CSV table of C-alpha atoms in Angstrom, one decimal:
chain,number,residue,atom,x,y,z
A,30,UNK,CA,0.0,0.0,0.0
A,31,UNK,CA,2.6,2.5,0.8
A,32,UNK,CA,4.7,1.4,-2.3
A,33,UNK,CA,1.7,2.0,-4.6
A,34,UNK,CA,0.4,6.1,-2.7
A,35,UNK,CA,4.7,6.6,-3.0
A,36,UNK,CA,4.3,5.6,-6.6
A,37,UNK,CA,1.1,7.2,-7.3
A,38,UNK,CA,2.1,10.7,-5.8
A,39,UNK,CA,6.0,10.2,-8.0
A,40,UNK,CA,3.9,9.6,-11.2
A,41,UNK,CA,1.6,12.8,-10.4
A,42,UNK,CA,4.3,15.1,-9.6
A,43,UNK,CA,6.1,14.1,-12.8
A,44,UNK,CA,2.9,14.7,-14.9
A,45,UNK,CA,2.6,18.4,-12.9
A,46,UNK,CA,5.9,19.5,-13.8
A,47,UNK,CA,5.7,18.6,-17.4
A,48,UNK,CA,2.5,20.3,-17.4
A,49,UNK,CA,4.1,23.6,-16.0
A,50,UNK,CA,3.6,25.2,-19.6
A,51,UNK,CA,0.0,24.8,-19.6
A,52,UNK,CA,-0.2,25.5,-16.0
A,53,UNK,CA,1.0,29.4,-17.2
A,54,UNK,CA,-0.8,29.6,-19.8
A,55,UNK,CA,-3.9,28.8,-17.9
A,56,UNK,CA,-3.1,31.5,-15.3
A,57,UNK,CA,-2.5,34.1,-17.7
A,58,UNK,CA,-6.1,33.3,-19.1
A,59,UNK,CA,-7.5,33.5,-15.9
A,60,UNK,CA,-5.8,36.8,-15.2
A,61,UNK,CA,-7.4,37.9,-18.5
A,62,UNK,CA,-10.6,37.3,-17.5
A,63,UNK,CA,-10.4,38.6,-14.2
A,64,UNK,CA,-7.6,40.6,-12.6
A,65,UNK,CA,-7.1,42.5,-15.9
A,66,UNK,CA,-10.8,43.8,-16.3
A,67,UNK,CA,-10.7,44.4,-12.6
A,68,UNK,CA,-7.4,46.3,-12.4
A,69,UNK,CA,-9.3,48.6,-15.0
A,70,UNK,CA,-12.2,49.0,-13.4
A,71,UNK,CA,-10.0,50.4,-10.6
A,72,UNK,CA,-8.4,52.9,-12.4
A,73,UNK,CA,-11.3,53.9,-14.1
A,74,UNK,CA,-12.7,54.6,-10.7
A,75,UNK,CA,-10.4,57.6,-9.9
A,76,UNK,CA,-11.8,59.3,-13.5
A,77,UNK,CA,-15.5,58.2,-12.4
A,78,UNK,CA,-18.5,60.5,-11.1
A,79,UNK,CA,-20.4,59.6,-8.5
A,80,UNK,CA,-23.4,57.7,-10.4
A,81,UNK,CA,-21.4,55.7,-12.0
A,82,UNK,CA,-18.7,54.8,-9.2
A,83,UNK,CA,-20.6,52.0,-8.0
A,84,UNK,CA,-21.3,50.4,-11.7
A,85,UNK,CA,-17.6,50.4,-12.0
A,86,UNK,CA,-16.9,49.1,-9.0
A,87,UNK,CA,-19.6,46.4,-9.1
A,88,UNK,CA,-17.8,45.3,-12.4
A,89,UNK,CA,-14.3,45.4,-10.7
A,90,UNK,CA,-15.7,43.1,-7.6
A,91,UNK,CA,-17.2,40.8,-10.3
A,92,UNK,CA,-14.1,40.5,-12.4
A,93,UNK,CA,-12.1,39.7,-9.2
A,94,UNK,CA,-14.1,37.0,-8.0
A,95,UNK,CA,-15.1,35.1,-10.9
A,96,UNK,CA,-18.7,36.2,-11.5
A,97,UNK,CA,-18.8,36.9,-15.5
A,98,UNK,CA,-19.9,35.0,-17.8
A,99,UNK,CA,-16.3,33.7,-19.5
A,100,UNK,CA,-15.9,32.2,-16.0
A,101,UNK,CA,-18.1,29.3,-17.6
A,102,UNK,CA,-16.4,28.5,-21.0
A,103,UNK,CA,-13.2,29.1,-19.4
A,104,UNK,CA,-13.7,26.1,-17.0
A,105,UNK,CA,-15.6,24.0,-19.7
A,106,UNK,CA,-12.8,24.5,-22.1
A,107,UNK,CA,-9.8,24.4,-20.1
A,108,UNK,CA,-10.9,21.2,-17.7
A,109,UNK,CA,-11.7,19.3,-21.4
A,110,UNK,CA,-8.0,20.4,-22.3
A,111,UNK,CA,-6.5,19.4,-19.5
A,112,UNK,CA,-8.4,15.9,-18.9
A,113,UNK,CA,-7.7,15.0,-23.0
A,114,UNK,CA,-3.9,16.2,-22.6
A,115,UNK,CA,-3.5,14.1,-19.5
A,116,UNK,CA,-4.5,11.0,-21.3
A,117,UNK,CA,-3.1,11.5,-24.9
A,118,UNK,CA,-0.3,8.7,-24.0
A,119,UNK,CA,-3.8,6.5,-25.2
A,120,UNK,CA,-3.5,7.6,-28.6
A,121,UNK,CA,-0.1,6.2,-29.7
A,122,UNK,CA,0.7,2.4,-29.1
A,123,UNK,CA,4.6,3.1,-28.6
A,124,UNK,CA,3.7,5.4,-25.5
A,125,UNK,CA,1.1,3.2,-24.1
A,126,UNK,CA,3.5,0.5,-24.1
A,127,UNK,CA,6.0,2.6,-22.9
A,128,UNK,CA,3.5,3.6,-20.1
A,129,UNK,CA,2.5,-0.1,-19.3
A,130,UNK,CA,5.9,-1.4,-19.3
A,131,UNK,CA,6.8,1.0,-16.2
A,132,UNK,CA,7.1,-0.9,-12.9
A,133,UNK,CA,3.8,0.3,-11.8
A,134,UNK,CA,-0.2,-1.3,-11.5
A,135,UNK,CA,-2.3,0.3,-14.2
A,136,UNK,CA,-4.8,1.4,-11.8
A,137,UNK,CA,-1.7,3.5,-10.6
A,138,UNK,CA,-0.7,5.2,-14.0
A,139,UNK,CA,-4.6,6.3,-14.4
A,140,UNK,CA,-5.1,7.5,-10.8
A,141,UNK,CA,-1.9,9.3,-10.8
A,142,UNK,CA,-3.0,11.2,-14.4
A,143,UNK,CA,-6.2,11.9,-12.5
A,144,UNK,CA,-4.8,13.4,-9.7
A,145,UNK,CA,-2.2,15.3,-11.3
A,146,UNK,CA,-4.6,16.9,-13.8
A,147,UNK,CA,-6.5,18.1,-10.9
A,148,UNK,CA,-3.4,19.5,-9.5
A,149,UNK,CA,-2.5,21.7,-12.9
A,150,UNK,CA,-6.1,22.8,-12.5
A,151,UNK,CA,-6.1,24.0,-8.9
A,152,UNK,CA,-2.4,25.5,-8.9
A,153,UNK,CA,-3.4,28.4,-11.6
A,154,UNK,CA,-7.2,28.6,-9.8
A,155,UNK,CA,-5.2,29.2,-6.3
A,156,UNK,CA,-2.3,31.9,-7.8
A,157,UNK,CA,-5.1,33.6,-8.8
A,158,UNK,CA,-7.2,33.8,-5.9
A,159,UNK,CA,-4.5,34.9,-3.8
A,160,UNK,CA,-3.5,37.8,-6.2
A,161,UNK,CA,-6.9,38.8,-6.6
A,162,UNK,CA,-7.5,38.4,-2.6
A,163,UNK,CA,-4.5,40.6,-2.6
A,164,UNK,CA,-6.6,43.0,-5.2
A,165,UNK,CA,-10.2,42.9,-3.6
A,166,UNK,CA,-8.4,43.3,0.2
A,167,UNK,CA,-6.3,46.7,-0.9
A,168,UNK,CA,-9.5,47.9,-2.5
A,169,UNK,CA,-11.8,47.8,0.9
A,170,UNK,CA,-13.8,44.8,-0.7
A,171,UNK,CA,-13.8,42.4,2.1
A,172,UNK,CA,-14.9,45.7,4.8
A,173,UNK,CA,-18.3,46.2,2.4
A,174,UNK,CA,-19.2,42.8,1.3
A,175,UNK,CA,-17.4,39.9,3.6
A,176,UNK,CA,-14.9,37.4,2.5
A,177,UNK,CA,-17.3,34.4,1.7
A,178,UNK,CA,-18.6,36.3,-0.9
A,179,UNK,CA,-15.7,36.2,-2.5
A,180,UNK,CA,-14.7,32.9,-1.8
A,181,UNK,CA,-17.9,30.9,-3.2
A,182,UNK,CA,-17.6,31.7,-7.1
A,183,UNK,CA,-14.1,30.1,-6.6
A,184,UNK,CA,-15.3,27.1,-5.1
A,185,UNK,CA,-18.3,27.2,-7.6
A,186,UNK,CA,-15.1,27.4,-10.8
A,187,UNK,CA,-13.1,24.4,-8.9
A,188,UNK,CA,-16.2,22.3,-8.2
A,189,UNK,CA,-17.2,22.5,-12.2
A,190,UNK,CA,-13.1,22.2,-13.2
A,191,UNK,CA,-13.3,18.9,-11.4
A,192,UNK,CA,-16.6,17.9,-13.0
A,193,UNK,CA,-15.4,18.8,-16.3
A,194,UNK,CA,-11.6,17.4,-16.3
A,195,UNK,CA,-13.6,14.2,-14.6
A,196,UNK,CA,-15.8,13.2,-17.6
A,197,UNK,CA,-12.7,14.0,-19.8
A,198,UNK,CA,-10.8,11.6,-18.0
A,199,UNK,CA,-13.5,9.0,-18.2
A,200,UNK,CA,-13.8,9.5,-22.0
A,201,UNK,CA,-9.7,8.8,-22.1
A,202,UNK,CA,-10.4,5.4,-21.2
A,203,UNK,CA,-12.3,3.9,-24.5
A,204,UNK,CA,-10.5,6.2,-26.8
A,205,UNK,CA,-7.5,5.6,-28.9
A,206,UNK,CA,-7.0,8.9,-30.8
A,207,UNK,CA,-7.9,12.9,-30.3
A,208,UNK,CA,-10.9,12.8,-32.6
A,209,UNK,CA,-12.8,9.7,-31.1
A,210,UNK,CA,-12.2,11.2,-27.3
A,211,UNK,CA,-13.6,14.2,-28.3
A,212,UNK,CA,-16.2,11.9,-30.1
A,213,UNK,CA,-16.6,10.4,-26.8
A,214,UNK,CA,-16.9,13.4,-24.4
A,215,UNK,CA,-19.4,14.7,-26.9
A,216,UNK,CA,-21.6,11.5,-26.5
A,217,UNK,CA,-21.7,11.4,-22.6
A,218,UNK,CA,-22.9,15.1,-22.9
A,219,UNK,CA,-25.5,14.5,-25.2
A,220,UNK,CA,-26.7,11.6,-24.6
A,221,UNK,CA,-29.3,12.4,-22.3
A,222,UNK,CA,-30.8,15.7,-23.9
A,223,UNK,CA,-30.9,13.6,-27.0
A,224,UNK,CA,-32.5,10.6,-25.8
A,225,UNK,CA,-34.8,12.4,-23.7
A,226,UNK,CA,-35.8,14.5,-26.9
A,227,UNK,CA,-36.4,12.0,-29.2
A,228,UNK,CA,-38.2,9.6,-26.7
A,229,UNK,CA,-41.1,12.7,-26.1
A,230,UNK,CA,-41.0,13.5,-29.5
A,231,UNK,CA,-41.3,10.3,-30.9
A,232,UNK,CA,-43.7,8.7,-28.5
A,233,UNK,CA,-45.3,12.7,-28.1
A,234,UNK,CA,-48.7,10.9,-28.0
A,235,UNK,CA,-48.6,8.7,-25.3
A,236,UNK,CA,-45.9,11.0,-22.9
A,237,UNK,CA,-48.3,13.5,-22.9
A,238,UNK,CA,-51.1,11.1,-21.8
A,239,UNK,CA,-48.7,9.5,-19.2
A,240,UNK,CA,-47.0,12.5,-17.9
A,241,UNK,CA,-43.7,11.1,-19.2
A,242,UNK,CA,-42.7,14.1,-20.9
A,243,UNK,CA,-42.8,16.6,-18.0
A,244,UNK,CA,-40.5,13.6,-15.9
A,245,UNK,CA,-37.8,13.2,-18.4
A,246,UNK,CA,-37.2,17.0,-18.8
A,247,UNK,CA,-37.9,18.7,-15.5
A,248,UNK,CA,-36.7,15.9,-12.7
A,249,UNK,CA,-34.0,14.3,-14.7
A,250,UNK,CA,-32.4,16.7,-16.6
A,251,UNK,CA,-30.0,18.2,-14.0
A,252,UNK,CA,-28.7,15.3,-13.4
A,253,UNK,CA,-26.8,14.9,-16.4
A,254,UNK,CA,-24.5,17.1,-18.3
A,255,UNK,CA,-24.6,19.7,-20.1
A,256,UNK,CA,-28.0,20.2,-18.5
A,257,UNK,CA,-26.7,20.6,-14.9
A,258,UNK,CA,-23.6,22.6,-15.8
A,259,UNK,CA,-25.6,24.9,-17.4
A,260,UNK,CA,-28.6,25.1,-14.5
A,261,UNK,CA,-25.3,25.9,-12.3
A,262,UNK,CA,-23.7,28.7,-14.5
A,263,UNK,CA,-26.8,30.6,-14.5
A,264,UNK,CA,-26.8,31.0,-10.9
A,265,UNK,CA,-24.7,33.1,-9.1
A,266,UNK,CA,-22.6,31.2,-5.9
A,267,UNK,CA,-24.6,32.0,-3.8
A,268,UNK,CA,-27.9,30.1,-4.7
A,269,UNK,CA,-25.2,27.2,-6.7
A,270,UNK,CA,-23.5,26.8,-3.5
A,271,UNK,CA,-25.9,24.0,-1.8
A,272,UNK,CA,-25.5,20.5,-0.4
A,273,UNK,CA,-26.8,19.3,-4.3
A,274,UNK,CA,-25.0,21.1,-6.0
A,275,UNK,CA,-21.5,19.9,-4.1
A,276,UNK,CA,-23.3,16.8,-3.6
A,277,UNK,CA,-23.6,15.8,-7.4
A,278,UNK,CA,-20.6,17.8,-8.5
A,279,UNK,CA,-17.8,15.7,-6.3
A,280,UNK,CA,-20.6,12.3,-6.7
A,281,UNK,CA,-19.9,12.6,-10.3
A,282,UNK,CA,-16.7,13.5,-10.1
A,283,UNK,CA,-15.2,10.6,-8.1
A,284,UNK,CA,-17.8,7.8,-10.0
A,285,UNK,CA,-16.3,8.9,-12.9
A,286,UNK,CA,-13.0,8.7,-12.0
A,287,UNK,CA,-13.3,4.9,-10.1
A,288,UNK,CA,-14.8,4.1,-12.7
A,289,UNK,CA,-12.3,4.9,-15.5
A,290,UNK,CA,-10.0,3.3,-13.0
A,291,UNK,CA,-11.9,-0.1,-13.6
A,292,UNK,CA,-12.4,0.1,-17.0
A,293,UNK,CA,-8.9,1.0,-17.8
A,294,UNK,CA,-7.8,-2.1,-16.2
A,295,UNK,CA,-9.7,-3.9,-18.4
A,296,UNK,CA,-8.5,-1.8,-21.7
A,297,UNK,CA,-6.2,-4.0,-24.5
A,298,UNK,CA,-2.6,-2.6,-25.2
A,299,UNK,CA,-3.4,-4.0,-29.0
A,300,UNK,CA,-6.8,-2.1,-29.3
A,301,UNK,CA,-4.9,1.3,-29.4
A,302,UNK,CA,-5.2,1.4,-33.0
A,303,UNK,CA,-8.3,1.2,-33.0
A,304,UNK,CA,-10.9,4.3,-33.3
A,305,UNK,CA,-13.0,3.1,-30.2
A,306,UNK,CA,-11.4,0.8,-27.6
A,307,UNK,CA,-13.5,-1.4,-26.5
A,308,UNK,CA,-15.5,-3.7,-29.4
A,309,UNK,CA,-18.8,-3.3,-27.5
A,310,UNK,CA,-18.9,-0.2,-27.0
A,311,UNK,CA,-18.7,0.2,-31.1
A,312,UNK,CA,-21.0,-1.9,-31.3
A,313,UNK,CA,-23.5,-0.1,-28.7
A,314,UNK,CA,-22.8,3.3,-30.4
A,315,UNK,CA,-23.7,2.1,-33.8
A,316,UNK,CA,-26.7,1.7,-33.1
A,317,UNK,CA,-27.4,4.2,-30.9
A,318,UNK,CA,-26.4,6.5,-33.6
A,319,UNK,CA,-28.9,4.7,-36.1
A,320,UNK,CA,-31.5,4.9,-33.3
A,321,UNK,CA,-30.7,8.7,-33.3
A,322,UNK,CA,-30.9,9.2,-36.8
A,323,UNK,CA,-33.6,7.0,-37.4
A,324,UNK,CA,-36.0,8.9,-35.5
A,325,UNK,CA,-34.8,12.4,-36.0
A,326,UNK,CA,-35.4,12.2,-39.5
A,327,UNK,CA,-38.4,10.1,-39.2
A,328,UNK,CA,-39.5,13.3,-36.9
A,329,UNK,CA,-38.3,15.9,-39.1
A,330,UNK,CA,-40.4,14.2,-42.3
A,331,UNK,CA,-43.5,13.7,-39.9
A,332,UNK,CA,-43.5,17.1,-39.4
A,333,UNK,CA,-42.7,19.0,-42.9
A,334,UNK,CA,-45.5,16.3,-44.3
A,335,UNK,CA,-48.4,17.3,-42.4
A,336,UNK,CA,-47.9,14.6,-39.6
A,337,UNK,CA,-48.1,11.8,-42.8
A,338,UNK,CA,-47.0,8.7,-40.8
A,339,UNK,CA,-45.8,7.1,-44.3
A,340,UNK,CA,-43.5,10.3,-44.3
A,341,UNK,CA,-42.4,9.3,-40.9
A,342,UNK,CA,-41.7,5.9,-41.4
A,343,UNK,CA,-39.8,6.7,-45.1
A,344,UNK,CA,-37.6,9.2,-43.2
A,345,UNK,CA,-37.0,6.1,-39.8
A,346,UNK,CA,-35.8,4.2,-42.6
A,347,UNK,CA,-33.5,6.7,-44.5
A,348,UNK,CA,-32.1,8.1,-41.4
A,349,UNK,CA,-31.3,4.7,-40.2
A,350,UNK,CA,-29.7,3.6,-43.6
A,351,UNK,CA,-27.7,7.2,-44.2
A,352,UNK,CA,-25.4,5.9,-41.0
């Protein structure tokens, strides 16, 4: 046990340092989005009159603590980086047999990625916190409006970094190139809003009668991404920060990532060449895909023909024979 945590935490802190490029690059983006604007703000402030000092410094205190709106696509975009980089050893068989070769369990190699992707994510997110504490403190923030506050967006940003660089990480594991992880992420996103969709649009008739319709879309459907991520971006900390939001956030977070553990232990050195790792989940995607198609276009001819249900059925059969 000790030999495996001192292996686990050599492997991470060899993946963090090699990631110190990114990890820069990541804080200057951050700084873009919020110290810059905010430093700004505060010089515009000297040049202000008095109606509009508060705007401006409303917009500063935003800026500082995270509360705009490329706070959102920052963390979507940066914790999908971050979890595709952290596995892209998967996409080459010479570095996945390098990897496997190593002295080390494989649950061990994908824990350690995990972990040290989180670190390159937190390290950025805590330089600048501090700087902008730093900010917000010399300013008089903290006397007017409190520390927590302040705090709370940035424990909203690393809950959803986590969340984000979580699924990525999953995704890793049945991928064997760039395109078919993003292929992947893309699926676990979609999946539900798409099922869900074409489940009450095809069988509108009979969700309507059984009250299907109003279960799949308002009980379920913050429970899956994108759906929850973007209930939570819409909200500012204060009402995001509550025992379901941090509940399902980390819940997902850590299924995802025992999971992947599993499953990578379970992955073929010889199936790296291949688009999708694992033959069954090809096989369950496939049709999905067919089932997707199938019934959108069946849908889409339903509707332009007047709700024909020969229309429908002649465009179930061309979507499912296009894929």
């Amino acid at each position: 046990m000790t030999s495996q945590s001192s292996s686990l935490r050599k492997l991470s802190m060899e993946d963090v340092k090699q990631s110190s490029y990114f990890m820069i690059i990541h804080t200057i983006l951050l700084m873009l989005i919020s110290t810059l604007p905010a430093v700004i703000y505060l010089n515009k402030y000297s040049h202000t009159v008095a109606e509009e000092a508060k705007f401006v410094m409303n917009n500063a205190y935003s800026a500082l603590n995270l509360s705009t709106p490329f706070t959102f696509f920052v963390v979507c975009i940066i914790g999908t980086i971050i979890g595709i980089m952290s596995y892209s050893y998967l996409y080459t068989t010479r570095s996945i047999i390098f990897y496997h070769s190593m002295p080390h369990k494989r649950e061990t190699i994908y824990l350690s990625k995990a972990l040290s992707g989180i670190i390159t994510i937190i390290i950025p997110l805590l330089f600048v916190f501090v700087v902008n504490v730093i900010i917000s403190a010399c300013s008089g923030f903290f006397v007017a409006r409190g520390f927590k506050s302040f705090f709370e967006p940035y424990l909203v940003a690393l809950l959803m970094y986590v969340f984000v660089y979580s699924i990525a990480a999953f995704s890793a594991v049945f991928s064997s190139n760039f395109f078919a992880h993003c292929i992947v992420i893309g699926f676990i996103y979609l999946v539900y809003p798409l099922s869900a969709g074409l489940v009450s649009g095809f069988f509108g008739v009979y969700t309507n009668t059984f009250e299907i319709t109003p279960f799949l879309f308002d009980n379920l459907k913050y429970l899956f991404p994108p759906s929850a991520l973007f209930y939570f971006s819409t909200r500012d900390a204060v009402s995001a920060i509550t025992i379901p939001f941090v509940t399902y956030t980390l819940a997902v977070s850590i299924i995802a990532i025992a999971l992947g553990t599993l499953i990578y232990k379970k992955r073929k050195t010889e199936n790296t060449n291949k688009f999708i790792a694992f033959d069954g989940c090809k096989v369950f995607l496939k049709y999905y895909i067919t089932a997707v198609s199938g019934i959108g276009f069946a849908l889409i001819f339903y509707s332009i023909s007047y709700s024909s249900t020969i229309s429908g059925i002649i465009g179930l059969v061309i979507g499912s024979l296009i894929v």
